[in-house]
Short mmCIF file of C-alpha atoms and ligand atoms in Angstrom, two decimals:
data_model
loop_
_atom_site.label_atom_id
_atom_site.label_comp_id
_atom_site.label_asym_id
_atom_site.label_seq_id
_atom_site.Cartn_x
_atom_site.Cartn_y
_atom_site.Cartn_z
CA MET A 1 -154.22 -19.49 -26.78
CA LYS A 2 -153.77 -17.26 -29.84
CA ARG A 3 -153.10 -14.25 -27.60
CA ALA A 4 -150.47 -16.10 -25.59
CA TYR A 5 -148.80 -17.13 -28.88
CA GLN A 6 -148.81 -13.53 -30.15
CA ARG A 7 -147.39 -12.36 -26.82
CA ASP A 8 -144.56 -14.89 -27.13
CA ILE A 9 -143.78 -13.75 -30.66
CA LEU A 10 -143.79 -10.10 -29.57
CA LYS A 11 -141.51 -10.89 -26.68
CA GLU A 12 -139.14 -12.78 -28.94
CA LYS A 13 -139.10 -9.94 -31.50
CA SER A 14 -138.46 -7.34 -28.83
CA LEU A 15 -135.61 -9.47 -27.44
CA GLU A 16 -134.19 -9.76 -30.94
CA CYS A 17 -134.42 -5.98 -31.42
CA HIS A 18 -132.72 -5.54 -28.10
CA ARG A 19 -129.92 -7.91 -29.12
CA LEU A 20 -129.55 -6.22 -32.51
CA ALA A 21 -129.39 -2.76 -30.92
CA GLY A 22 -126.79 -4.08 -28.47
CA ALA A 23 -124.71 -5.60 -31.28
CA LEU A 24 -124.96 -2.36 -33.26
CA ARG A 25 -123.82 -0.30 -30.25
CA MET A 26 -120.94 -2.71 -29.74
CA LYS A 27 -119.86 -2.35 -33.38
CA GLU A 28 -120.17 1.44 -33.24
CA HIS A 29 -118.14 1.47 -30.05
CA ALA A 30 -115.48 -0.79 -31.62
CA LEU A 31 -115.31 1.43 -34.71
CA ALA A 32 -115.15 4.65 -32.70
CA ASN A 33 -112.33 3.32 -30.54
CA SER A 34 -110.47 1.28 -33.10
CA ILE A 35 -106.83 2.11 -33.65
CA ASN A 36 -107.36 1.16 -37.29
CA ALA A 37 -108.40 3.99 -39.57
CA VAL A 38 -111.59 2.75 -41.22
CA PHE A 39 -113.44 4.13 -44.24
CA PHE A 40 -116.52 2.99 -46.14
CA ALA A 41 -117.13 4.00 -49.74
CA ASP A 42 -120.00 3.25 -52.12
CA ALA A 43 -119.74 1.55 -55.52
CA LYS A 44 -118.71 4.85 -57.14
CA GLY A 45 -115.90 5.34 -54.68
CA MET A 46 -117.60 8.10 -52.62
CA VAL A 47 -116.68 7.92 -48.95
CA PHE A 48 -119.81 7.84 -46.78
CA GLU A 49 -118.40 6.89 -43.37
CA VAL A 50 -115.09 7.10 -41.55
CA ASN A 51 -114.09 6.60 -37.94
CA PRO A 52 -112.17 9.03 -35.68
CA ALA A 53 -108.89 7.16 -36.24
CA PHE A 54 -109.20 7.85 -39.98
CA LEU A 55 -109.70 11.61 -39.39
CA LYS A 56 -106.73 11.68 -37.03
CA LEU A 57 -104.38 9.79 -39.33
CA TRP A 58 -105.30 11.84 -42.41
CA GLY A 59 -105.19 15.13 -40.47
CA TYR A 60 -108.86 16.18 -40.79
CA ASP A 61 -110.77 17.85 -37.93
CA ASP A 62 -114.30 17.05 -38.99
CA ARG A 63 -115.84 14.06 -40.75
CA HIS A 64 -117.88 16.41 -42.95
CA GLU A 65 -114.67 17.51 -44.67
CA VAL A 66 -114.28 13.90 -45.77
CA LEU A 67 -117.77 12.53 -46.39
CA GLY A 68 -118.84 12.70 -50.04
CA CYS A 69 -115.25 12.89 -51.33
CA GLY A 70 -113.82 10.25 -53.67
CA VAL A 71 -111.44 7.60 -52.30
CA GLU A 72 -108.83 9.03 -54.68
CA ARG A 73 -108.56 12.11 -52.50
CA PHE A 74 -107.09 9.95 -49.73
CA PHE A 75 -104.99 7.46 -51.71
CA LEU A 76 -102.84 7.49 -54.82
CA LEU A 77 -104.80 5.04 -56.98
CA LYS A 78 -103.18 4.30 -60.28
CA GLY A 79 -105.72 4.36 -63.11
CA GLY A 80 -108.50 5.73 -60.85
CA PHE A 81 -110.99 4.11 -58.49
CA ALA A 82 -112.69 1.70 -60.90
CA GLN A 83 -109.40 0.17 -62.09
CA TRP A 84 -108.13 -0.08 -58.54
CA ARG A 85 -111.31 -1.82 -57.38
CA GLY A 86 -110.94 -4.24 -60.27
CA ARG A 87 -107.42 -5.04 -59.08
CA VAL A 88 -108.63 -5.52 -55.49
CA GLY A 89 -111.02 -8.16 -56.83
CA GLU A 90 -113.93 -9.87 -55.05
CA LYS A 91 -111.77 -11.31 -52.31
CA GLY A 92 -110.07 -8.08 -51.22
CA GLY A 93 -106.98 -8.56 -49.10
CA ASP A 94 -104.09 -6.72 -47.47
CA ARG A 95 -102.07 -4.27 -49.49
CA GLU A 96 -99.55 -1.50 -49.07
CA MET A 97 -100.91 1.80 -50.34
CA THR A 98 -99.73 5.37 -50.56
CA ALA A 99 -102.06 7.68 -48.67
CA VAL A 100 -102.37 11.47 -48.96
CA LYS A 101 -102.98 13.64 -45.89
CA LYS A 102 -105.13 16.78 -45.86
CA ASN A 103 -101.97 18.87 -46.13
CA GLY A 104 -100.74 16.88 -49.16
CA THR A 105 -98.09 14.82 -47.38
CA VAL A 106 -97.90 11.26 -48.65
CA PHE A 107 -97.41 8.37 -46.27
CA PRO A 108 -97.49 4.59 -46.59
CA VAL A 109 -100.31 2.53 -45.07
CA LYS A 110 -101.13 -1.14 -44.84
CA ALA A 111 -104.81 -1.52 -45.75
CA ALA A 112 -107.15 -4.50 -45.40
CA ILE A 113 -109.64 -3.90 -48.19
CA SER A 114 -112.92 -5.74 -48.61
CA LEU A 115 -116.02 -5.38 -50.74
CA PHE A 116 -119.43 -5.23 -49.07
CA GLU A 117 -123.07 -4.37 -49.82
CA PRO A 118 -123.85 -1.01 -48.24
CA ALA A 119 -127.42 -0.77 -46.88
CA GLY A 120 -129.64 1.40 -49.07
CA ARG A 121 -126.96 1.94 -51.75
CA ARG A 122 -126.53 0.33 -55.14
CA GLY A 123 -123.65 -1.99 -56.00
CA LEU A 124 -120.74 -3.28 -54.02
CA GLY A 125 -118.96 -0.75 -51.84
CA VAL A 126 -115.44 -0.84 -50.48
CA MET A 127 -114.36 -0.92 -46.89
CA GLY A 128 -110.79 -0.36 -45.76
CA ALA A 129 -109.11 -0.71 -42.37
CA CYS A 130 -105.73 0.98 -42.47
CA VAL A 131 -102.71 1.28 -40.23
CA ALA A 132 -99.92 3.68 -41.00
CA LEU A 133 -96.66 2.00 -41.79
CA THR A 134 -95.56 4.44 -39.18
CA GLU A 135 -92.55 6.62 -39.63
CA LYS A 136 -91.23 4.55 -36.72
CA SER A 137 -91.47 1.27 -38.57
CA ARG A 138 -90.32 2.97 -41.76
CA SER A 139 -87.43 4.74 -40.13
CA GLU A 140 -86.47 1.60 -38.23
CA GLU A 141 -86.50 -0.24 -41.51
CA PHE A 142 -84.53 2.60 -43.09
CA LYS A 143 -82.09 2.67 -40.15
CA ARG A 144 -81.60 -1.09 -40.48
CA GLN A 145 -80.99 -0.65 -44.18
CA SER A 146 -78.69 2.34 -43.62
CA LEU A 147 -76.61 0.47 -41.02
CA LYS A 148 -76.14 -2.40 -43.43
CA LEU A 149 -75.11 0.04 -46.12
CA LEU A 150 -72.75 1.88 -43.79
CA ALA A 151 -70.98 -1.32 -42.75
CA LEU A 152 -70.80 -2.35 -46.37
CA GLY A 153 -69.48 1.09 -47.28
CA HIS A 154 -66.62 1.00 -44.77
CA LEU A 155 -65.71 -2.50 -45.74
CA SER A 156 -65.69 -1.87 -49.43
CA ALA A 157 -64.20 1.64 -49.60
CA GLY A 158 -60.58 0.57 -49.01
CA LEU A 159 -60.81 -2.44 -51.25
CA ALA A 160 -62.57 -0.55 -53.99
CA HIS A 161 -59.90 2.15 -54.08
CA GLU A 162 -57.18 -0.43 -54.54
CA LEU A 163 -59.00 -2.28 -57.28
CA ARG A 164 -60.20 0.69 -59.27
CA ASN A 165 -56.93 1.63 -60.97
CA PRO A 166 -55.67 -1.81 -62.02
CA LEU A 167 -59.12 -2.52 -63.41
CA ALA A 168 -59.15 0.67 -65.43
CA VAL A 169 -55.77 -0.37 -66.91
CA ILE A 170 -57.05 -3.85 -67.85
CA SER A 171 -60.16 -2.36 -69.39
CA SER A 172 -58.43 0.28 -71.50
CA CYS A 173 -55.70 -2.15 -72.65
CA ALA A 174 -58.36 -4.61 -73.77
CA GLN A 175 -60.26 -1.87 -75.56
CA PHE A 176 -57.13 -0.56 -77.27
CA SER A 177 -56.21 -4.08 -78.44
CA ILE A 178 -59.69 -4.71 -79.81
CA GLU A 179 -59.67 -1.49 -81.77
CA ASN A 180 -56.12 -1.58 -83.12
CA LEU A 181 -54.99 -5.13 -83.68
CA THR A 182 -55.85 -7.50 -86.43
CA ILE A 183 -55.80 -10.74 -84.55
CA GLU A 184 -57.40 -14.08 -85.03
CA ARG A 185 -60.98 -14.63 -84.04
CA PRO A 186 -60.67 -16.67 -80.81
CA LEU A 187 -58.19 -14.14 -79.45
CA ALA A 188 -60.38 -11.20 -80.40
CA GLU A 189 -63.31 -12.88 -78.67
CA ASN A 190 -61.20 -13.43 -75.56
CA LEU A 191 -60.31 -9.77 -75.56
CA GLN A 192 -64.00 -8.85 -75.78
CA VAL A 193 -64.64 -11.08 -72.76
CA ILE A 194 -61.83 -9.40 -70.83
CA TYR A 195 -63.15 -5.97 -71.75
CA ARG A 196 -66.78 -6.73 -70.86
CA ASN A 197 -65.86 -8.29 -67.54
CA SER A 198 -63.45 -5.57 -66.51
CA GLN A 199 -66.19 -3.02 -67.28
CA LYS A 200 -68.56 -5.02 -65.14
CA ALA A 201 -66.06 -5.19 -62.29
CA SER A 202 -65.49 -1.41 -62.55
CA ARG A 203 -69.23 -0.83 -62.30
CA LEU A 204 -69.36 -3.00 -59.20
CA ILE A 205 -66.51 -1.00 -57.67
CA GLU A 206 -68.33 2.27 -58.41
CA GLU A 207 -71.47 0.87 -56.82
CA LEU A 208 -69.59 -0.26 -53.73
CA LEU A 209 -68.01 3.18 -53.46
CA SER A 210 -71.40 4.83 -53.60
CA PHE A 211 -72.22 3.08 -50.30
CA ALA A 212 -69.14 4.66 -48.78
CA LYS A 213 -70.11 8.20 -49.74
CA PRO A 214 -73.89 8.23 -49.79
CA SER A 215 -74.33 11.89 -48.92
CA ASN A 216 -72.27 13.57 -51.65
CA LEU A 217 -75.07 14.80 -53.85
CA ASP A 218 -74.78 17.43 -56.54
CA TRP A 219 -78.17 19.14 -56.26
CA LYS A 220 -79.57 20.62 -59.49
CA ARG A 221 -82.97 21.49 -60.87
CA LEU A 222 -83.74 18.61 -63.22
CA SER A 223 -86.10 17.41 -65.89
CA LEU A 224 -87.05 13.82 -65.10
CA ASN A 225 -88.39 13.27 -68.61
CA ALA A 226 -84.98 14.14 -70.08
CA ILE A 227 -83.26 11.83 -67.61
CA LEU A 228 -85.59 8.97 -68.50
CA GLY A 229 -85.12 9.58 -72.25
CA HIS A 230 -81.39 9.19 -71.73
CA VAL A 231 -81.84 6.14 -69.49
CA VAL A 232 -83.97 4.35 -72.10
CA LYS A 233 -81.21 4.87 -74.69
CA MET A 234 -78.53 3.56 -72.32
CA ALA A 235 -80.63 0.58 -71.26
CA ARG A 236 -81.20 -0.38 -74.91
CA LEU A 237 -77.45 -0.28 -75.52
CA GLU A 238 -76.57 -2.21 -72.36
CA ALA A 239 -79.24 -4.85 -72.74
CA SER A 240 -78.52 -5.28 -76.48
CA GLN A 241 -81.72 -7.27 -76.88
CA GLY A 242 -83.34 -5.91 -80.01
CA SER A 243 -86.83 -7.34 -79.67
CA ILE A 244 -87.83 -5.86 -76.31
CA GLN A 245 -90.44 -3.15 -76.85
CA THR A 246 -89.60 -0.04 -74.88
CA CYS A 247 -91.92 2.87 -74.51
CA LEU A 248 -91.59 6.15 -72.62
CA LYS A 249 -94.91 7.83 -71.88
CA ALA A 250 -93.75 11.17 -70.54
CA ASP A 251 -96.13 13.74 -69.10
CA PRO A 252 -95.25 16.91 -71.08
CA ASN A 253 -96.32 19.12 -68.18
CA LEU A 254 -94.19 17.38 -65.60
CA PRO A 255 -92.77 19.86 -63.09
CA ARG A 256 -89.05 19.82 -62.38
CA ILE A 257 -87.46 18.16 -59.42
CA VAL A 258 -84.30 18.94 -57.50
CA GLY A 259 -81.75 16.17 -57.37
CA ASP A 260 -78.45 14.69 -58.42
CA ARG A 261 -78.58 13.88 -62.14
CA GLU A 262 -75.99 11.12 -62.12
CA LYS A 263 -77.42 9.36 -59.08
CA LEU A 264 -80.95 9.51 -60.45
CA GLU A 265 -79.78 8.20 -63.82
CA GLN A 266 -78.16 5.35 -61.94
CA VAL A 267 -81.45 4.58 -60.11
CA PHE A 268 -83.58 4.57 -63.24
CA LEU A 269 -80.99 2.62 -65.22
CA ASN A 270 -80.80 -0.04 -62.47
CA ILE A 271 -84.55 -0.46 -62.43
CA THR A 272 -84.94 -0.36 -66.22
CA LEU A 273 -82.19 -2.96 -66.64
CA ASN A 274 -83.93 -5.17 -64.08
CA ALA A 275 -87.07 -4.87 -66.17
CA PHE A 276 -85.16 -5.73 -69.38
CA GLN A 277 -83.57 -8.73 -67.66
CA ALA A 278 -86.96 -9.88 -66.33
CA VAL A 279 -88.73 -9.91 -69.69
CA SER A 280 -85.98 -11.75 -71.57
CA THR A 281 -86.12 -11.23 -75.35
CA HIS A 282 -89.78 -10.68 -76.26
CA GLY A 283 -91.17 -8.52 -73.52
CA ARG A 284 -92.45 -5.02 -73.03
CA VAL A 285 -90.97 -2.35 -70.77
CA THR A 286 -92.89 0.89 -70.26
CA LEU A 287 -91.72 3.97 -68.39
CA THR A 288 -94.31 6.57 -67.45
CA THR A 289 -94.13 9.90 -65.66
CA ARG A 290 -96.96 11.85 -64.09
CA HIS A 291 -97.53 14.78 -61.79
CA VAL A 292 -99.27 13.76 -58.57
CA LYS A 293 -100.68 17.22 -57.91
CA LYS A 294 -102.25 16.70 -54.51
CA ALA A 295 -99.02 15.29 -53.11
CA GLU A 296 -96.70 17.77 -54.89
CA MET A 297 -94.75 14.80 -56.18
CA VAL A 298 -93.87 13.30 -59.51
CA GLU A 299 -94.24 9.59 -60.04
CA VAL A 300 -92.18 7.42 -62.36
CA ASN A 301 -93.43 3.91 -63.05
CA ILE A 302 -91.21 1.33 -64.67
CA ILE A 303 -93.44 -1.50 -65.73
CA ASP A 304 -92.53 -4.81 -67.30
CA ASN A 305 -94.52 -7.87 -68.28
CA GLY A 306 -92.01 -10.37 -66.91
CA PRO A 307 -92.70 -12.99 -64.22
CA GLY A 308 -93.05 -10.42 -61.40
CA ILE A 309 -91.44 -10.45 -57.95
CA PRO A 310 -92.81 -13.14 -55.63
CA GLU A 311 -94.48 -11.80 -52.46
CA GLU A 312 -91.89 -13.45 -50.20
CA TYR A 313 -89.01 -11.55 -51.86
CA ARG A 314 -90.58 -8.12 -51.89
CA GLU A 315 -88.82 -6.82 -48.79
CA GLN A 316 -85.55 -8.62 -49.44
CA VAL A 317 -85.01 -7.26 -52.94
CA PHE A 318 -83.92 -3.94 -51.38
CA ASP A 319 -81.24 -5.64 -49.25
CA PRO A 320 -77.63 -5.44 -50.46
CA PHE A 321 -76.49 -8.63 -52.20
CA PHE A 322 -79.97 -10.12 -52.52
CA THR A 323 -80.09 -11.54 -56.02
CA THR A 324 -81.80 -14.38 -57.84
CA LYS A 325 -79.59 -13.97 -60.92
CA ASP A 326 -76.51 -16.02 -61.75
CA ASN A 327 -74.55 -12.91 -62.69
CA GLY A 328 -76.28 -10.41 -60.41
CA THR A 329 -74.57 -8.55 -57.60
CA GLY A 330 -77.80 -7.75 -55.79
CA LEU A 331 -76.75 -4.14 -55.31
CA GLY A 332 -78.94 -2.37 -57.89
CA LEU A 333 -82.11 -1.96 -55.84
CA SER A 334 -80.41 -1.36 -52.49
CA ILE A 335 -78.41 1.51 -53.98
CA SER A 336 -81.52 2.85 -55.71
CA HIS A 337 -83.45 2.69 -52.43
CA ALA A 338 -80.75 4.66 -50.61
CA ILE A 339 -80.54 7.32 -53.36
CA ILE A 340 -84.30 7.83 -53.57
CA LYS A 341 -84.49 8.17 -49.77
CA GLN A 342 -81.76 10.82 -49.92
CA HIS A 343 -83.94 12.71 -52.39
CA GLY A 344 -86.91 12.60 -49.98
CA GLY A 345 -88.76 10.17 -52.20
CA GLN A 346 -90.23 6.69 -52.03
CA ILE A 347 -89.68 3.57 -54.04
CA ARG A 348 -91.95 0.57 -53.96
CA ILE A 349 -93.19 -2.40 -55.90
CA THR A 350 -96.82 -2.09 -56.90
CA GLY A 351 -97.36 -4.74 -59.59
CA GLY A 352 -99.02 -8.04 -58.77
CA ARG A 353 -96.98 -11.18 -59.26
CA ARG A 354 -98.66 -12.50 -62.41
CA ASN A 355 -98.85 -9.12 -64.13
CA GLY A 356 -95.13 -8.47 -64.14
CA THR A 357 -93.50 -5.79 -62.05
CA ASP A 358 -94.43 -2.17 -61.59
CA MET A 359 -91.80 -0.18 -59.72
CA SER A 360 -93.11 3.16 -58.55
CA ILE A 361 -90.74 5.97 -57.64
CA LEU A 362 -92.12 9.14 -56.07
CA LEU A 363 -89.99 12.28 -55.90
CA PRO A 364 -90.89 15.71 -54.49
CA ILE A 365 -91.22 18.46 -57.07
CA ALA A 366 -89.00 21.56 -56.96
CA SER A 367 -90.37 24.61 -55.15
CA ARG A 368 -92.74 26.79 -57.14
CA ASN A 369 -90.31 29.69 -57.87
CA GLY A 370 -89.48 29.69 -61.54
CA ASP A 371 -90.63 26.12 -61.86
CA GLY A 372 -91.77 25.73 -65.45
CA PRO A 373 -93.11 22.50 -66.91
CA ASP A 374 -90.78 19.94 -68.32
CA GLY A 375 -90.66 21.49 -71.78
CA ASP A 376 -87.13 20.63 -72.90
CA TRP A 377 -87.65 16.89 -73.00
CA GLU A 378 -86.55 15.13 -76.12
CA ALA A 379 -87.97 11.73 -77.02
CA GLY A 380 -85.52 8.93 -76.32
N1 LIG B 1 -88.42 -6.20 -62.77
C1 LIG B 1 -88.15 -7.28 -62.02
N2 LIG B 1 -88.81 -8.45 -62.26
C2 LIG B 1 -88.55 -9.56 -61.51
N3 LIG B 1 -87.64 -9.59 -60.49
C3 LIG B 1 -86.97 -8.46 -60.21
C4 LIG B 1 -87.18 -7.25 -60.95
N4 LIG B 1 -86.39 -6.29 -60.41
C5 LIG B 1 -85.71 -6.87 -59.41
N5 LIG B 1 -86.04 -8.17 -59.28
C6 LIG B 1 -85.52 -9.12 -58.28
O1 LIG B 1 -84.81 -8.38 -57.30
C7 LIG B 1 -83.48 -8.90 -57.17
C8 LIG B 1 -82.55 -7.79 -56.75
O2 LIG B 1 -82.43 -6.82 -57.77
P1 LIG B 1 -81.14 -5.91 -57.82
O3 LIG B 1 -81.27 -4.98 -58.97
O4 LIG B 1 -80.90 -5.32 -56.48
O5 LIG B 1 -79.97 -6.95 -58.06
P2 LIG B 1 -79.69 -7.81 -59.37
O6 LIG B 1 -80.45 -7.26 -60.53
O7 LIG B 1 -79.90 -9.23 -59.03
O8 LIG B 1 -78.14 -7.57 -59.55
P3 LIG B 1 -77.43 -6.19 -60.02
O9 LIG B 1 -76.69 -5.72 -58.83
O10 LIG B 1 -76.59 -6.60 -61.14
O11 LIG B 1 -78.49 -5.20 -60.37
C9 LIG B 1 -83.19 -9.50 -58.53
O12 LIG B 1 -82.18 -10.50 -58.46
C10 LIG B 1 -84.55 -10.11 -58.89
O13 LIG B 1 -84.76 -11.34 -58.22
MG1 LIG B 2 -80.37 -5.18 -60.95
#
């Protein structure tokens, strides 16, 4: 009786082992053949397993080149692994990340990140299943965007030319009158309104014209820190909101980039003004620069502690004329997107909704020859 019972138990256990081995083989097979690039890392962020799709996507030949390396070697993680894992939180979720190939090229991926308990290792590890936001989907998106901009450019070019001169006349007449006449207060105020609005209309015209001639860039070797110092000053003047705290944390060893000074100033001013407008009167706007060595890029982050951009708007904000503001034109970010693309860079929103907005702009650094650090920066 006892023997028969033991035999049954043994049989059941061996069946269970068989089932477990089968399930394990199935999972291994699924992982080996998955089109998703999968990695597993321990609690310290050391990668201990990847699948073939991961090696292929990141450009490695052998998994041993990858195993034992930190997750930060494969992704740009702001603040390092621990901070990033904190942001991922217990629930994990889908996110867009910037990945770095073996040869240093950066590329965007969509990653489903989750925390798990790795067998035989301490603490919660991280697992990620990634798909490249392929150049195809990116370039289709870019093409779609470019076509919109092209149509807009053609449409606006003629109109803009006609409006530019009369507007300049209105603006300078208003300015001259403000400076030279002693007139009564309501009239002076009206003149200020005319002046401010004609300036605004001129800016809109300039922006519309920049869609018409997107490829006319004046390439120079530039110091991004200097550009940002200047932008912060201009933004303070334009926003004229005294109690917003602005801070520029510039990396003193930032390498130079090659680009069009005016266009880049326009990009950073657009984004900084958006940040100023988002925080209203008592907020904080921080601009940071850093050298992303492994990607041969520099990164600018413009961070505010305003209400953030809701998930559902995140793609639309780069479309021309998308605005949630009463007085907005909705052109700032679409122009910035086009200019950064022309510079071979990337622009994306990285901040979570409740923590305000963090706009990240990546730009390639200038070639090594004669490329000194960004020494001539003056604080803004
Ligand atoms: N820092 C930010 N915080 C919150 N929302 C933002 C931020 N930056 C941009 N947005 C959202 O993106 C939209 C589009 O921005 P964009 O700069 O293109 O146009 P705009 O600021 O509305 O108008 P303008 O053409 O005058 O710049 C904004 O209307 C706003 O809803
Ligand atoms: Mg704007």
